mmCIF file of C-alpha atoms in Angstrom:
data_model
loop_
_atom_site.group_PDB
_atom_site.id
_atom_site.type_symbol
_atom_site.label_atom_id
_atom_site.label_comp_id
_atom_site.label_asym_id
_atom_site.label_seq_id
_atom_site.Cartn_x
_atom_site.Cartn_y
_atom_site.Cartn_z
ATOM 1 C CA MET A 1 243.834 121.434 2.287
ATOM 2 C CA LEU A 2 245.028 124.765 0.943
ATOM 3 C CA GLN A 3 243.341 124.091 -2.344
ATOM 4 C CA GLU A 4 240.041 123.364 -0.641
ATOM 5 C CA LEU A 5 240.369 126.561 1.391
ATOM 6 C CA LEU A 6 240.999 128.590 -1.748
ATOM 7 C CA THR A 7 237.982 126.987 -3.381
ATOM 8 C CA VAL A 8 235.796 127.944 -0.427
ATOM 9 C CA VAL A 9 237.122 131.510 -0.471
ATOM 10 C CA VAL A 10 236.466 131.825 -4.193
ATOM 11 C CA ALA A 11 232.960 130.403 -3.770
ATOM 12 C CA VAL A 12 232.205 132.767 -0.915
ATOM 13 C CA GLY A 13 233.599 135.677 -2.884
ATOM 14 C CA SER A 14 231.550 134.756 -5.912
ATOM 15 C CA ALA A 15 228.449 134.438 -3.757
ATOM 16 C CA GLY A 16 229.182 137.828 -2.229
ATOM 17 C CA VAL A 17 229.589 139.411 -5.642
ATOM 18 C CA VAL A 18 226.326 137.875 -6.815
ATOM 19 C CA TYR A 19 224.564 139.068 -3.642
ATOM 20 C CA VAL A 20 225.876 142.605 -3.992
ATOM 21 C CA ALA A 21 224.910 142.682 -7.670
ATOM 22 C CA ALA A 22 221.400 141.508 -6.780
ATOM 23 C CA ALA A 23 221.022 143.821 -3.785
ATOM 24 C CA ALA A 24 222.643 146.987 -5.130
ATOM 25 C CA ARG A 25 220.357 149.760 -6.330
ATOM 26 C CA VAL A 26 220.946 153.343 -7.441
ATOM 27 C CA VAL A 27 218.362 156.045 -6.772
ATOM 28 C CA LYS A 28 218.724 159.123 -8.991
ATOM 29 C CA GLN A 29 218.814 162.657 -7.657
ATOM 30 C CA TYR A 30 215.248 163.443 -8.732
ATOM 31 C CA GLU A 31 213.865 160.164 -7.361
ATOM 32 C CA ARG A 32 213.047 158.630 -4.001
ATOM 33 C CA GLY A 33 213.048 154.911 -3.240
ATOM 34 C CA VAL A 34 210.209 153.168 -1.400
ATOM 35 C CA VAL A 35 211.034 149.651 -0.180
ATOM 36 C CA LEU A 36 208.279 147.053 0.217
ATOM 37 C CA ARG A 37 209.340 143.993 2.225
ATOM 38 C CA PHE A 38 206.961 141.098 1.710
ATOM 39 C CA GLY A 39 204.434 143.667 0.500
ATOM 40 C CA ARG A 40 204.735 145.966 3.530
ATOM 41 C CA LEU A 41 206.471 149.325 3.798
ATOM 42 C CA ALA A 42 209.952 148.808 5.225
ATOM 43 C CA GLY A 43 211.863 151.645 6.783
ATOM 44 C CA ASP A 44 212.096 155.204 5.595
ATOM 45 C CA VAL A 45 212.125 156.452 2.053
ATOM 46 C CA ARG A 46 215.523 155.877 0.471
ATOM 47 C CA ALA A 47 217.458 159.017 -0.423
ATOM 48 C CA PRO A 48 219.247 159.523 -3.762
ATOM 49 C CA GLY A 49 222.440 157.590 -4.268
ATOM 50 C CA PHE A 50 223.602 154.023 -3.714
ATOM 51 C CA THR A 51 221.410 151.775 -1.553
ATOM 52 C CA MET A 52 221.058 148.080 -0.735
ATOM 53 C CA ILE A 53 218.007 145.835 -0.469
ATOM 54 C CA VAL A 54 217.485 142.225 0.472
ATOM 55 C CA PRO A 55 217.218 140.193 -2.729
ATOM 56 C CA LEU A 56 214.030 138.189 -3.232
ATOM 57 C CA VAL A 57 212.561 139.852 -0.122
ATOM 58 C CA ASP A 58 212.579 143.579 -0.774
ATOM 59 C CA ARG A 59 211.217 145.437 -3.756
ATOM 60 C CA LEU A 60 212.448 148.937 -4.436
ATOM 61 C CA ASN A 61 209.933 151.293 -6.104
ATOM 62 C CA LYS A 62 211.302 154.564 -7.454
ATOM 63 C CA VAL A 63 209.046 157.605 -7.382
ATOM 64 C CA ASN A 64 209.799 160.650 -9.548
ATOM 65 C CA MET A 65 209.843 163.897 -7.523
ATOM 66 C CA GLN A 66 210.075 166.287 -10.487
ATOM 67 C CA ILE A 67 207.336 168.746 -11.359
ATOM 68 C CA VAL A 68 204.862 167.140 -13.752
ATOM 69 C CA THR A 69 203.166 169.242 -16.437
ATOM 70 C CA MET A 70 199.802 167.708 -17.227
ATOM 71 C CA PRO A 71 197.432 169.158 -19.844
ATOM 72 C CA VAL A 72 193.765 168.929 -18.932
ATOM 73 C CA PRO A 73 191.584 167.931 -21.918
ATOM 74 C CA ALA A 74 189.086 170.549 -23.076
ATOM 75 C CA GLN A 75 185.868 170.352 -21.066
ATOM 76 C CA GLU A 76 182.558 171.558 -22.470
ATOM 77 C CA GLY A 77 180.067 173.136 -20.114
ATOM 78 C CA ILE A 78 177.441 175.842 -19.663
ATOM 79 C CA THR A 79 178.382 178.964 -17.746
ATOM 80 C CA ARG A 80 176.204 180.612 -15.143
ATOM 81 C CA ASP A 81 174.869 183.028 -17.771
ATOM 82 C CA ASN A 82 173.879 180.121 -20.095
ATOM 83 C CA VAL A 83 176.728 180.221 -22.616
ATOM 84 C CA THR A 84 178.212 176.979 -23.939
ATOM 85 C CA VAL A 85 182.022 177.036 -23.844
ATOM 86 C CA ARG A 86 184.969 174.665 -24.110
ATOM 87 C CA VAL A 87 187.813 175.291 -21.675
ATOM 88 C CA ASP A 88 191.172 173.539 -21.385
ATOM 89 C CA ALA A 89 193.865 174.011 -18.762
ATOM 90 C CA VAL A 90 197.269 172.799 -17.601
ATOM 91 C CA VAL A 91 198.228 171.557 -14.127
ATOM 92 C CA TYR A 92 201.702 171.685 -12.556
ATOM 93 C CA PHE A 93 202.175 169.317 -9.617
ATOM 94 C CA ARG A 94 204.843 167.235 -7.897
ATOM 95 C CA VAL A 95 205.141 164.450 -5.361
ATOM 96 C CA ILE A 96 206.088 165.554 -1.848
ATOM 97 C CA ASP A 97 205.554 162.204 -0.066
ATOM 98 C CA ALA A 98 206.795 159.260 -2.098
ATOM 99 C CA ALA A 99 205.348 156.632 0.272
ATOM 100 C CA ASN A 100 201.811 158.052 0.189
ATOM 101 C CA ALA A 101 201.949 158.566 -3.574
ATOM 102 C CA LEU A 102 202.793 154.878 -3.983
ATOM 103 C CA ILE A 103 200.572 153.347 -1.308
ATOM 104 C CA LYS A 104 197.477 155.530 -0.870
ATOM 105 C CA VAL A 105 196.536 155.875 -4.543
ATOM 106 C CA GLU A 106 196.826 153.408 -7.404
ATOM 107 C CA ASP A 107 197.977 155.923 -10.034
ATOM 108 C CA TYR A 108 198.453 159.436 -8.697
ATOM 109 C CA LYS A 109 198.854 160.962 -12.179
ATOM 110 C CA PHE A 110 195.551 159.516 -13.379
ATOM 111 C CA ALA A 111 193.876 160.578 -10.125
ATOM 112 C CA VAL A 112 195.105 164.166 -10.470
ATOM 113 C CA SER A 113 193.985 164.222 -14.122
ATOM 114 C CA GLN A 114 190.458 163.092 -13.274
ATOM 115 C CA MET A 115 190.197 165.519 -10.374
ATOM 116 C CA ALA A 116 191.388 168.365 -12.620
ATOM 117 C CA GLN A 117 188.756 167.589 -15.266
ATOM 118 C CA THR A 118 185.979 167.412 -12.668
ATOM 119 C CA SER A 119 187.090 170.652 -11.006
ATOM 120 C CA LEU A 120 187.317 172.410 -14.366
ATOM 121 C CA ARG A 121 183.738 171.462 -15.189
ATOM 122 C CA SER A 122 182.640 172.731 -11.800
ATOM 123 C CA ILE A 123 184.450 176.042 -12.301
ATOM 124 C CA ILE A 124 182.759 176.511 -15.693
ATOM 125 C CA GLY A 125 179.303 176.029 -14.187
ATOM 126 C CA LYS A 126 179.970 178.498 -11.350
ATOM 127 C CA SER A 127 181.456 181.286 -13.471
ATOM 128 C CA ASP A 128 180.147 183.861 -15.917
ATOM 129 C CA LEU A 129 181.537 184.224 -19.417
ATOM 130 C CA ASP A 130 183.166 187.554 -18.554
ATOM 131 C CA ASP A 131 185.000 185.908 -15.649
ATOM 132 C CA LEU A 132 186.366 183.175 -17.910
ATOM 133 C CA LEU A 133 187.634 185.762 -20.383
ATOM 134 C CA SER A 134 188.994 188.491 -18.110
ATOM 135 C CA ASN A 135 189.200 187.225 -14.523
ATOM 136 C CA ARG A 136 191.292 184.102 -15.021
ATOM 137 C CA GLU A 137 193.712 184.691 -12.155
ATOM 138 C CA GLN A 138 191.003 184.265 -9.539
ATOM 139 C CA LEU A 139 189.591 181.235 -11.352
ATOM 140 C CA ASN A 140 193.064 179.684 -11.487
ATOM 141 C CA GLN A 141 193.405 180.060 -7.730
ATOM 142 C CA GLY A 142 190.003 178.495 -7.108
ATOM 143 C CA LEU A 143 190.781 175.630 -9.473
ATOM 144 C CA GLU A 144 194.138 175.049 -7.794
ATOM 145 C CA LEU A 145 192.471 174.868 -4.376
ATOM 146 C CA MET A 146 189.857 172.378 -5.599
ATOM 147 C CA ILE A 147 192.526 170.045 -7.009
ATOM 148 C CA ASP A 148 195.038 170.447 -4.191
ATOM 149 C CA SER A 149 192.627 169.619 -1.344
ATOM 150 C CA PRO A 150 192.287 165.871 -2.106
ATOM 151 C CA ALA A 151 195.765 165.604 -3.666
ATOM 152 C CA VAL A 152 197.510 166.423 -0.378
ATOM 153 C CA GLY A 153 196.327 163.116 1.060
ATOM 154 C CA TRP A 154 197.923 161.327 -1.884
ATOM 155 C CA GLY A 155 201.322 162.873 -1.209
ATOM 156 C CA VAL A 156 200.961 165.251 -4.166
ATOM 157 C CA GLN A 157 201.175 169.038 -4.117
ATOM 158 C CA VAL A 158 199.648 171.170 -6.874
ATOM 159 C CA ASP A 159 201.967 174.094 -7.633
ATOM 160 C CA ARG A 160 199.928 175.947 -10.249
ATOM 161 C CA VAL A 161 196.879 175.644 -12.485
ATOM 162 C CA GLU A 162 196.409 177.761 -15.610
ATOM 163 C CA ILE A 163 193.378 178.037 -17.879
ATOM 164 C CA LYS A 164 194.819 177.944 -21.395
ATOM 165 C CA ASP A 165 191.994 178.705 -23.813
ATOM 166 C CA VAL A 166 188.265 179.398 -23.857
ATOM 167 C CA SER A 167 186.500 178.371 -27.074
ATOM 168 C CA LEU A 168 183.208 180.106 -27.868
ATOM 169 C CA PRO A 169 180.514 179.245 -30.432
ATOM 170 C CA ASP A 170 180.635 181.196 -33.699
ATOM 171 C CA THR A 171 177.331 182.904 -32.968
ATOM 172 C CA MET A 172 178.649 184.175 -29.642
ATOM 173 C CA LYS A 173 181.828 185.441 -31.309
ATOM 174 C CA ARG A 174 179.777 187.397 -33.843
ATOM 175 C CA SER A 175 177.571 188.819 -31.078
ATOM 176 C CA MET A 176 180.613 189.919 -29.078
ATOM 177 C CA ALA A 177 182.138 191.469 -32.209
ATOM 178 C CA ARG A 178 178.961 193.456 -32.849
ATOM 179 C CA GLN A 179 178.877 194.554 -29.218
ATOM 180 C CA ALA A 180 182.485 195.725 -29.356
ATOM 181 C CA GLU A 181 181.864 197.525 -32.645
ATOM 182 C CA ALA A 182 178.798 199.275 -31.239
ATOM 183 C CA ASP A 183 180.758 200.322 -28.161
ATOM 184 C CA ARG A 184 183.587 201.731 -30.292
ATOM 185 C CA GLU A 185 181.069 203.621 -32.464
ATOM 186 C CA ARG A 186 179.433 205.050 -29.344
ATOM 187 C CA ARG A 187 182.766 206.278 -28.043
ATOM 188 C CA ALA A 188 183.619 207.746 -31.457
ATOM 189 C CA ARG A 189 180.359 209.705 -31.524
ATOM 190 C CA ILE A 190 180.955 210.997 -28.009
ATOM 191 C CA ILE A 191 184.461 212.115 -28.962
ATOM 192 C CA ASN A 192 183.161 213.854 -32.111
ATOM 193 C CA ALA A 193 180.401 215.581 -30.150
ATOM 194 C CA ASP A 194 182.896 216.759 -27.546
ATOM 195 C CA ALA A 195 185.170 218.057 -30.305
ATOM 196 C CA GLU A 196 182.256 219.964 -31.874
ATOM 197 C CA LEU A 197 181.402 221.460 -28.493
ATOM 198 C CA GLN A 198 184.958 222.625 -27.899
ATOM 199 C CA ALA A 199 185.193 223.979 -31.461
ATOM 200 C CA SER A 200 181.925 225.888 -31.071
ATOM 201 C CA LYS A 201 183.168 227.468 -27.853
ATOM 202 C CA LYS A 202 186.386 228.561 -29.544
ATOM 203 C CA LEU A 203 184.490 229.908 -32.555
ATOM 204 C CA ALA A 204 182.186 231.844 -30.260
ATOM 205 C CA GLU A 205 185.196 233.381 -28.521
ATOM 206 C CA ALA A 206 186.732 234.216 -31.912
ATOM 207 C CA ALA A 207 183.507 235.809 -33.119
ATOM 208 C CA GLN A 208 183.298 237.897 -29.964
ATOM 209 C CA GLN A 209 186.901 239.004 -30.421
ATOM 210 C CA MET A 210 186.290 239.926 -34.067
ATOM 211 C CA GLN A 211 183.179 241.835 -33.082
ATOM 212 C CA ASP A 212 185.154 243.905 -30.622
ATOM 213 C CA THR A 213 187.982 244.419 -33.155
ATOM 214 C CA PRO A 214 186.652 244.827 -36.741
ATOM 215 C CA SER A 215 190.149 244.886 -38.230
ATOM 216 C CA ALA A 216 190.642 241.280 -37.084
ATOM 217 C CA LEU A 217 187.800 240.273 -39.395
ATOM 218 C CA GLN A 218 189.562 241.925 -42.313
ATOM 219 C CA LEU A 219 192.833 240.123 -41.496
ATOM 220 C CA ARG A 220 191.001 236.839 -41.293
ATOM 221 C CA LEU A 221 189.426 237.523 -44.687
ATOM 222 C CA LEU A 222 192.840 238.194 -46.222
ATOM 223 C CA GLN A 223 194.215 234.952 -44.717
ATOM 224 C CA THR A 224 191.335 233.040 -46.245
ATOM 225 C CA ILE A 225 191.999 234.606 -49.631
ATOM 226 C CA VAL A 226 195.666 233.649 -49.472
ATOM 227 C CA ALA A 227 194.772 230.057 -48.506
ATOM 228 C CA VAL A 228 192.267 229.704 -51.336
ATOM 229 C CA ALA A 229 194.531 231.359 -53.899
ATOM 230 C CA ALA A 230 197.177 228.695 -53.283
ATOM 231 C CA GLU A 231 195.018 226.210 -55.221
ATOM 232 C CA LYS A 232 195.779 226.466 -58.950
ATOM 233 C CA ASN A 233 192.527 224.928 -60.240
ATOM 234 C CA SER A 234 190.162 227.145 -58.292
ATOM 235 C CA THR A 235 188.122 230.233 -59.068
ATOM 236 C CA LEU A 236 188.100 232.839 -56.353
ATOM 237 C CA VAL A 237 184.994 234.973 -55.802
ATOM 238 C CA LEU A 238 185.875 237.749 -53.376
ATOM 239 C CA PRO A 239 183.006 239.558 -51.606
ATOM 240 C CA PHE A 240 183.768 243.038 -50.347
ATOM 241 C CA PRO A 241 182.154 243.913 -47.050
ATOM 242 C CA VAL A 242 180.293 247.184 -46.764
ATOM 243 C CA GLU A 243 182.581 248.363 -43.987
ATOM 244 C CA LEU A 244 185.559 248.121 -46.346
ATOM 245 C CA LEU A 245 183.805 250.201 -49.011
ATOM 246 C CA ARG A 246 182.865 252.851 -46.461
ATOM 247 C CA PHE A 247 186.459 252.936 -45.262
ATOM 248 C CA LEU A 248 187.668 253.475 -48.837
ATOM 249 C CA GLU A 249 185.080 256.262 -49.410
ATOM 250 C CA ARG A 250 186.206 258.114 -46.317
ATOM 251 C CA ALA A 251 189.825 257.752 -47.452
ATOM 252 C CA ASP A 252 189.035 259.324 -50.884
ATOM 253 C CA GLN A 253 187.273 262.372 -49.393
ATOM 254 C CA PRO A 254 189.593 265.432 -48.947
ATOM 255 C CA GLN A 255 190.206 266.331 -45.370
ATOM 256 C CA GLU A 256 189.346 269.907 -44.273
ATOM 257 C CA HIS A 257 192.091 271.942 -42.652
ATOM 258 C CA PRO A 258 191.381 274.456 -39.913
ATOM 259 C CA ALA A 259 192.774 277.257 -42.064
ATOM 260 C CA ASP A 260 190.078 276.668 -44.714
ATOM 261 C CA LYS A 261 187.208 277.393 -42.330
#
């Protein structure tokens, strides 16, 4: 009798071990478990850690809750100002409702990818080339809103969308390069003209000052001579102004004293 009882206990224990091994599941920290019982949603979403299901009746589906980085393939389109471009982007999203992500959409990653490509094409057609090149922050926000609106019903939240690169035709690149070069040349000419204007004003002030003070002209002449004489391979031709000759003539003439009159 005792032997039969021990046999029953061992059998029950073995059956229990087999049941626990078949029913035991572990949900990781970054996952959530969705249980389908006979194909229908059973209970709440299972939290991370150890959990039990009914073998052969329940099916535990694990849904990753981490942020997914999905590159959007380059889309070719025509902008509002009739320029053909190729634009690619990247989408950052995550699952916020594991049950909806599993039940309401067949493959939420594929759905988000297709929606991102469609929205990117739409953004290209509604934008100008200058907006794609310099106003990307606003376009990113609009693209994020277009993708996030249907994704919320799938249990997915779009965190951020970034336009990565805008590829232009070679002809457009050359045209933009010529435009930038012409703009830089225009600014250079304006700067040179402004410098000439300021220099002419200063020269006019200097000429007026020299006219009021003739000796300043002589000092300037001597400074020019010194600057030119510093060059070893130069021939210096020095013109003497008439005023200097007259000054020398007056210096050579003897001065009359009052006692001689």
